[in-house]
Amino acid sequence: MAMDERTPTRRARLRVETSREIKTIALKLLAEGGPGAITLRAIAREMGMTANAIYGYYATRDDLVNVLISEIYLSLVEAAEAARDRVPVEDAAGRMLAWARAFREWSLANPEGFRLIYGDPVPGYQAPVGGAASEAGHRACAGLTGLVAAAWPSAEALQSEDAYDWPDFDPTLVGLIRAEFPDLPPTAVALALRVWGRLHGLVSLEIYGHLRGQTTDPGRIYRTEIHDLIRSLGLTPPPRTPPG
C-alpha cells in the first residue's frame, strides 16, 4: 500500500523534533545565563551538533528568536482566550477575571517565555518589520480591548476628567481599534492600556522575584488587585472561590 502523502516521513519527523529541541535549549540557556546566552553555537554545543548543522534549521540567531517569540506569545494569547471564552459573553467581570488568571498561570508556568516576550532584550537582536509576533500581538490587543469594551457601559462614567484624542496613540494601534471596535472612544483605549498595566505589573514583579521577600502569597495579592480593577470598572467581581 502506498504511503499516505499526508504522513510525515521519518526525516520530516526528525527535523521537527530537532527544531523543537533547539527551541527548548534556547529557553534553557535564557533561564541559566540571560538573553545574551542564546547563541546558535551554544545551542550546538548543548546538542552535540556542529554549528553548521544548526544553521540548517535557523540561518541566524535572530531567526530563532523570531520563532521563539512568535510561538511563545501565541501560546500565551491562546491560553488567555480559551479561559475567557469558557465564561459567558454577558459576564464581563467573569471574562476579565478569567483572562487575568490565565495570564498569571501561564506566566508562572513559562517564566523564560515571559521574559523573552516582555522582559530582557536579547543583545543585538533586530526584530523584523512589524515585530516578531504581529498576529499574537494583534490578538492580545484585541482581546484586552474587547474586555474593556464589554465593561465600557459601566466604566465610562467612572473615568477621570482627563480627555484623550486619537492623536494621543500610535497610528497602528488606532487603526486596529477603530476597525474592530468602531464605537469605542479614545478614552476607552487609554483605559485598556491601564488595564494591561495592572494585569502585567504584579506578574512581572513576581516573575523577577521582587515579591518573594515581601509576601508569602503573591497569588492572593494578584487576586485582590484584579478584583479591585474589576470594581473600578463598575462591575461586580465573581464570588471568590474557596481554597481547595
mmCIF file of C-alpha atoms in Angstrom:
data_model
loop_
_atom_site.group_PDB
_atom_site.id
_atom_site.type_symbol
_atom_site.label_atom_id
_atom_site.label_comp_id
_atom_site.label_asym_id
_atom_site.label_seq_id
_atom_site.Cartn_x
_atom_site.Cartn_y
_atom_site.Cartn_z
ATOM 1 C CA MET A 1 0.000 0.000 0.000
ATOM 2 C CA ALA A 2 1.377 3.392 -0.939
ATOM 3 C CA MET A 3 2.339 5.736 1.885
ATOM 4 C CA ASP A 4 -0.234 8.451 2.562
ATOM 5 C CA GLU A 5 1.286 11.683 1.232
ATOM 6 C CA ARG A 6 -0.006 13.443 4.323
ATOM 7 C CA THR A 7 2.004 11.170 6.641
ATOM 8 C CA PRO A 8 5.275 12.869 7.642
ATOM 9 C CA THR A 9 8.384 10.980 6.624
ATOM 10 C CA ARG A 10 10.875 9.888 9.244
ATOM 11 C CA ARG A 11 13.219 12.605 8.030
ATOM 12 C CA ALA A 12 10.497 15.234 8.432
ATOM 13 C CA ARG A 13 9.637 13.986 11.926
ATOM 14 C CA LEU A 14 13.274 14.123 12.970
ATOM 15 C CA ARG A 15 13.557 17.663 11.660
ATOM 16 C CA VAL A 16 10.516 18.739 13.686
ATOM 17 C CA GLU A 17 11.905 17.046 16.799
ATOM 18 C CA THR A 18 15.325 18.658 16.358
ATOM 19 C CA SER A 19 13.786 22.069 15.805
ATOM 20 C CA ARG A 20 11.750 21.631 18.984
ATOM 21 C CA GLU A 21 14.884 20.634 20.911
ATOM 22 C CA ILE A 22 16.727 23.693 19.630
ATOM 23 C CA LYS A 23 13.973 25.946 20.964
ATOM 24 C CA THR A 24 13.873 24.129 24.294
ATOM 25 C CA ILE A 25 17.610 24.529 24.769
ATOM 26 C CA ALA A 26 17.432 28.206 23.785
ATOM 27 C CA LEU A 27 14.959 28.800 26.610
ATOM 28 C CA LYS A 28 17.157 26.788 28.992
ATOM 29 C CA LEU A 29 20.128 28.987 28.101
ATOM 30 C CA LEU A 30 17.962 32.067 28.634
ATOM 31 C CA ALA A 31 16.976 30.842 32.103
ATOM 32 C CA GLU A 32 20.550 29.998 33.094
ATOM 33 C CA GLY A 33 22.505 32.839 31.534
ATOM 34 C CA GLY A 34 20.102 35.548 30.466
ATOM 35 C CA PRO A 35 19.235 36.623 26.931
ATOM 36 C CA GLY A 36 22.853 37.031 25.891
ATOM 37 C CA ALA A 37 23.346 33.280 26.366
ATOM 38 C CA ILE A 38 21.127 32.466 23.380
ATOM 39 C CA THR A 39 23.558 31.756 20.556
ATOM 40 C CA LEU A 40 23.461 29.108 17.846
ATOM 41 C CA ARG A 41 26.954 27.928 18.770
ATOM 42 C CA ALA A 42 25.984 27.459 22.423
ATOM 43 C CA ILE A 43 22.905 25.514 21.378
ATOM 44 C CA ALA A 44 25.005 23.353 19.053
ATOM 45 C CA ARG A 45 27.372 22.523 21.916
ATOM 46 C CA GLU A 46 24.454 21.540 24.164
ATOM 47 C CA MET A 47 23.061 19.262 21.471
ATOM 48 C CA GLY A 48 26.380 17.762 20.411
ATOM 49 C CA MET A 49 25.951 19.171 16.913
ATOM 50 C CA THR A 50 28.155 21.352 14.774
ATOM 51 C CA ALA A 51 27.273 24.996 14.332
ATOM 52 C CA ASN A 52 26.836 24.398 10.612
ATOM 53 C CA ALA A 53 24.199 21.757 11.357
ATOM 54 C CA ILE A 54 22.222 24.253 13.442
ATOM 55 C CA TYR A 55 22.341 26.748 10.570
ATOM 56 C CA GLY A 56 20.391 24.193 8.553
ATOM 57 C CA TYR A 57 17.456 24.860 10.887
ATOM 58 C CA TYR A 58 17.888 28.565 11.622
ATOM 59 C CA ALA A 59 20.050 30.683 9.364
ATOM 60 C CA THR A 60 20.698 33.246 12.106
ATOM 61 C CA ARG A 61 20.234 33.652 15.828
ATOM 62 C CA ASP A 62 17.604 36.324 15.129
ATOM 63 C CA ASP A 63 15.588 33.866 13.033
ATOM 64 C CA LEU A 64 15.461 31.554 16.044
ATOM 65 C CA VAL A 65 14.484 34.381 18.395
ATOM 66 C CA ASN A 66 11.732 35.442 15.993
ATOM 67 C CA VAL A 67 10.250 31.944 16.026
ATOM 68 C CA LEU A 68 10.547 31.666 19.806
ATOM 69 C CA ILE A 69 8.808 34.977 20.449
ATOM 70 C CA SER A 70 6.059 34.259 17.941
ATOM 71 C CA GLU A 71 5.271 30.758 19.225
ATOM 72 C CA ILE A 72 5.535 31.664 22.901
ATOM 73 C CA TYR A 73 3.420 34.806 22.620
ATOM 74 C CA LEU A 74 0.783 32.909 20.632
ATOM 75 C CA SER A 75 0.712 30.225 23.337
ATOM 76 C CA LEU A 76 0.071 32.883 25.974
ATOM 77 C CA VAL A 77 -2.702 34.548 23.989
ATOM 78 C CA GLU A 78 -4.402 31.236 23.214
ATOM 79 C CA ALA A 79 -4.400 30.325 26.918
ATOM 80 C CA ALA A 80 -5.963 33.676 27.852
ATOM 81 C CA GLU A 81 -8.537 33.494 25.052
ATOM 82 C CA ALA A 82 -9.523 29.942 25.972
ATOM 83 C CA ALA A 83 -10.034 30.874 29.627
ATOM 84 C CA ARG A 84 -12.086 33.946 28.681
ATOM 85 C CA ASP A 85 -14.259 32.017 26.251
ATOM 86 C CA ARG A 86 -15.243 29.479 28.883
ATOM 87 C CA VAL A 87 -17.183 32.314 30.553
ATOM 88 C CA PRO A 88 -20.475 33.567 29.043
ATOM 89 C CA VAL A 89 -20.186 36.696 26.882
ATOM 90 C CA GLU A 90 -22.620 38.605 29.081
ATOM 91 C CA ASP A 91 -20.387 38.137 32.155
ATOM 92 C CA ALA A 92 -17.903 40.958 31.567
ATOM 93 C CA ALA A 93 -16.415 40.708 35.066
ATOM 94 C CA GLY A 94 -16.012 36.936 34.884
ATOM 95 C CA ARG A 95 -14.327 37.100 31.493
ATOM 96 C CA MET A 96 -11.838 39.722 32.681
ATOM 97 C CA LEU A 97 -11.031 37.667 35.771
ATOM 98 C CA ALA A 98 -10.587 34.530 33.651
ATOM 99 C CA TRP A 99 -8.186 36.342 31.297
ATOM 100 C CA ALA A 100 -6.196 37.723 34.224
ATOM 101 C CA ARG A 101 -5.903 34.354 35.952
ATOM 102 C CA ALA A 102 -4.829 32.633 32.751
ATOM 103 C CA PHE A 103 -2.222 35.323 32.125
ATOM 104 C CA ARG A 104 -0.646 34.801 35.537
ATOM 105 C CA GLU A 105 -0.865 30.993 35.433
ATOM 106 C CA TRP A 106 0.748 30.817 32.003
ATOM 107 C CA SER A 107 3.474 33.263 33.019
ATOM 108 C CA LEU A 108 4.406 31.342 36.164
ATOM 109 C CA ALA A 109 4.486 28.092 34.186
ATOM 110 C CA ASN A 110 6.624 29.684 31.450
ATOM 111 C CA PRO A 111 8.886 32.257 33.147
ATOM 112 C CA GLU A 112 11.557 32.095 30.434
ATOM 113 C CA GLY A 113 8.911 32.722 27.789
ATOM 114 C CA PHE A 114 7.539 35.655 29.764
ATOM 115 C CA ARG A 115 10.997 37.158 29.996
ATOM 116 C CA LEU A 116 11.568 36.727 26.277
ATOM 117 C CA ILE A 117 8.269 38.440 25.368
ATOM 118 C CA TYR A 118 8.149 41.203 27.958
ATOM 119 C CA GLY A 119 11.473 41.410 29.717
ATOM 120 C CA ASP A 120 15.135 41.233 28.950
ATOM 121 C CA PRO A 121 16.089 42.204 25.400
ATOM 122 C CA VAL A 122 18.355 39.811 23.537
ATOM 123 C CA PRO A 123 21.600 41.717 22.875
ATOM 124 C CA GLY A 124 21.909 42.730 19.234
ATOM 125 C CA TYR A 125 18.535 41.289 18.303
ATOM 126 C CA GLN A 126 16.785 43.058 15.425
ATOM 127 C CA ALA A 127 13.064 42.329 15.205
ATOM 128 C CA PRO A 128 11.557 42.065 11.722
ATOM 129 C CA VAL A 129 9.385 44.868 10.373
ATOM 130 C CA GLY A 130 6.049 44.651 12.127
ATOM 131 C CA GLY A 131 7.512 42.765 15.074
ATOM 132 C CA ALA A 132 8.297 39.112 15.688
ATOM 133 C CA ALA A 133 4.768 38.230 16.796
ATOM 134 C CA SER A 134 2.384 40.517 14.965
ATOM 135 C CA GLU A 135 -0.508 38.027 14.982
ATOM 136 C CA ALA A 136 -0.210 37.313 18.694
ATOM 137 C CA GLY A 137 0.216 40.998 19.467
ATOM 138 C CA HIS A 138 -2.878 41.834 17.435
ATOM 139 C CA ARG A 139 -4.923 39.183 19.241
ATOM 140 C CA ALA A 140 -3.677 40.244 22.675
ATOM 141 C CA CYS A 141 -4.542 43.862 21.942
ATOM 142 C CA ALA A 142 -7.953 42.956 20.568
ATOM 143 C CA GLY A 143 -8.615 40.640 23.495
ATOM 144 C CA LEU A 144 -7.839 43.215 26.167
ATOM 145 C CA THR A 145 -9.671 45.961 24.331
ATOM 146 C CA GLY A 146 -12.655 43.670 23.930
ATOM 147 C CA LEU A 147 -12.737 43.152 27.699
ATOM 148 C CA VAL A 148 -12.756 46.908 28.216
ATOM 149 C CA ALA A 149 -15.378 47.410 25.502
ATOM 150 C CA ALA A 150 -17.670 44.960 27.322
ATOM 151 C CA ALA A 151 -17.179 46.903 30.563
ATOM 152 C CA TRP A 152 -17.397 50.353 28.972
ATOM 153 C CA PRO A 153 -21.142 50.923 29.569
ATOM 154 C CA SER A 154 -20.498 50.855 33.322
ATOM 155 C CA ALA A 155 -16.902 52.108 33.246
ATOM 156 C CA GLU A 156 -17.409 55.260 31.162
ATOM 157 C CA ALA A 157 -18.956 57.352 33.940
ATOM 158 C CA LEU A 158 -16.180 56.364 36.344
ATOM 159 C CA GLN A 159 -13.304 57.711 34.281
ATOM 160 C CA SER A 160 -11.324 60.762 35.330
ATOM 161 C CA GLU A 161 -11.716 64.099 33.634
ATOM 162 C CA ASP A 162 -8.589 63.510 31.544
ATOM 163 C CA ALA A 163 -9.722 63.586 27.931
ATOM 164 C CA TYR A 164 -7.905 61.610 25.255
ATOM 165 C CA ASP A 165 -7.918 62.078 21.494
ATOM 166 C CA TRP A 166 -6.852 59.668 18.735
ATOM 167 C CA PRO A 167 -3.527 61.520 18.119
ATOM 168 C CA ASP A 168 -2.517 60.507 21.662
ATOM 169 C CA PHE A 169 -1.996 56.935 20.441
ATOM 170 C CA ASP A 170 0.159 55.089 17.937
ATOM 171 C CA PRO A 171 -1.462 55.208 14.470
ATOM 172 C CA THR A 172 -1.201 51.435 14.059
ATOM 173 C CA LEU A 173 -2.997 50.896 17.361
ATOM 174 C CA VAL A 174 -5.645 53.439 16.386
ATOM 175 C CA GLY A 175 -6.229 51.640 13.104
ATOM 176 C CA LEU A 176 -6.653 48.308 14.863
ATOM 177 C CA ILE A 177 -9.032 49.646 17.498
ATOM 178 C CA ARG A 178 -11.194 51.682 15.134
ATOM 179 C CA ALA A 179 -11.506 48.739 12.757
ATOM 180 C CA GLU A 180 -12.535 46.223 15.427
ATOM 181 C CA PHE A 181 -14.303 48.492 17.917
ATOM 182 C CA PRO A 182 -15.665 51.420 15.877
ATOM 183 C CA ASP A 183 -17.847 52.749 18.711
ATOM 184 C CA LEU A 184 -15.088 52.819 21.316
ATOM 185 C CA PRO A 185 -13.790 56.336 22.139
ATOM 186 C CA PRO A 186 -10.129 57.263 22.710
ATOM 187 C CA THR A 187 -10.606 57.397 26.484
ATOM 188 C CA ALA A 188 -11.560 53.710 26.445
ATOM 189 C CA VAL A 189 -8.318 52.930 24.625
ATOM 190 C CA ALA A 190 -6.398 54.681 27.403
ATOM 191 C CA LEU A 191 -8.349 52.562 29.872
ATOM 192 C CA ALA A 192 -7.399 49.379 28.013
ATOM 193 C CA LEU A 193 -3.717 50.323 28.302
ATOM 194 C CA ARG A 194 -4.144 50.956 32.013
ATOM 195 C CA VAL A 195 -5.870 47.603 32.457
ATOM 196 C CA TRP A 196 -2.957 45.951 30.648
ATOM 197 C CA GLY A 197 -0.555 47.633 33.061
ATOM 198 C CA ARG A 198 -2.438 46.399 36.091
ATOM 199 C CA LEU A 199 -2.673 42.830 34.790
ATOM 200 C CA HIS A 200 1.009 42.806 33.885
ATOM 201 C CA GLY A 201 2.614 44.718 36.734
ATOM 202 C CA LEU A 202 2.325 42.295 39.655
ATOM 203 C CA VAL A 203 3.031 39.298 37.432
ATOM 204 C CA SER A 204 6.239 40.924 36.247
ATOM 205 C CA LEU A 205 7.312 41.628 39.835
ATOM 206 C CA GLU A 206 6.584 38.006 40.725
ATOM 207 C CA ILE A 207 8.432 36.538 37.735
ATOM 208 C CA TYR A 208 11.527 38.589 38.525
ATOM 209 C CA GLY A 209 11.456 37.614 42.205
ATOM 210 C CA HIS A 210 10.667 41.039 43.626
ATOM 211 C CA LEU A 211 7.612 39.862 45.605
ATOM 212 C CA ARG A 212 9.186 36.821 47.243
ATOM 213 C CA GLY A 213 10.659 38.809 50.126
ATOM 214 C CA GLN A 214 7.524 40.880 50.549
ATOM 215 C CA THR A 215 4.664 38.372 50.761
ATOM 216 C CA THR A 216 4.181 34.656 51.257
ATOM 217 C CA ASP A 217 1.153 34.643 48.931
ATOM 218 C CA PRO A 218 1.652 36.707 45.754
ATOM 219 C CA GLY A 219 -1.349 34.957 44.221
ATOM 220 C CA ARG A 220 -3.601 36.492 46.875
ATOM 221 C CA ILE A 221 -2.155 39.949 46.208
ATOM 222 C CA TYR A 222 -2.876 39.456 42.496
ATOM 223 C CA ARG A 223 -6.460 38.327 43.114
ATOM 224 C CA THR A 224 -7.071 41.375 45.293
ATOM 225 C CA GLU A 225 -5.669 43.638 42.601
ATOM 226 C CA ILE A 226 -7.811 42.123 39.848
ATOM 227 C CA HIS A 227 -10.965 42.279 41.954
ATOM 228 C CA ASP A 228 -10.192 45.931 42.671
ATOM 229 C CA LEU A 229 -9.640 46.507 38.956
ATOM 230 C CA ILE A 230 -12.998 44.935 38.132
ATOM 231 C CA ARG A 231 -14.761 47.118 40.707
ATOM 232 C CA SER A 232 -13.063 50.210 39.272
ATOM 233 C CA LEU A 233 -14.874 49.449 36.006
ATOM 234 C CA GLY A 234 -18.266 49.494 37.715
ATOM 235 C CA LEU A 235 -18.546 45.710 37.629
ATOM 236 C CA THR A 236 -19.082 43.194 40.434
ATOM 237 C CA PRO A 237 -16.301 40.614 40.788
ATOM 238 C CA PRO A 238 -17.384 36.970 40.732
ATOM 239 C CA PRO A 239 -17.622 35.300 44.159
ATOM 240 C CA ARG A 240 -14.261 34.197 45.475
ATOM 241 C CA THR A 241 -13.552 30.518 45.039
ATOM 242 C CA PRO A 242 -12.874 28.882 48.421
ATOM 243 C CA PRO A 243 -9.373 27.395 48.741
ATOM 244 C CA GLY A 244 -9.339 23.781 47.551
#
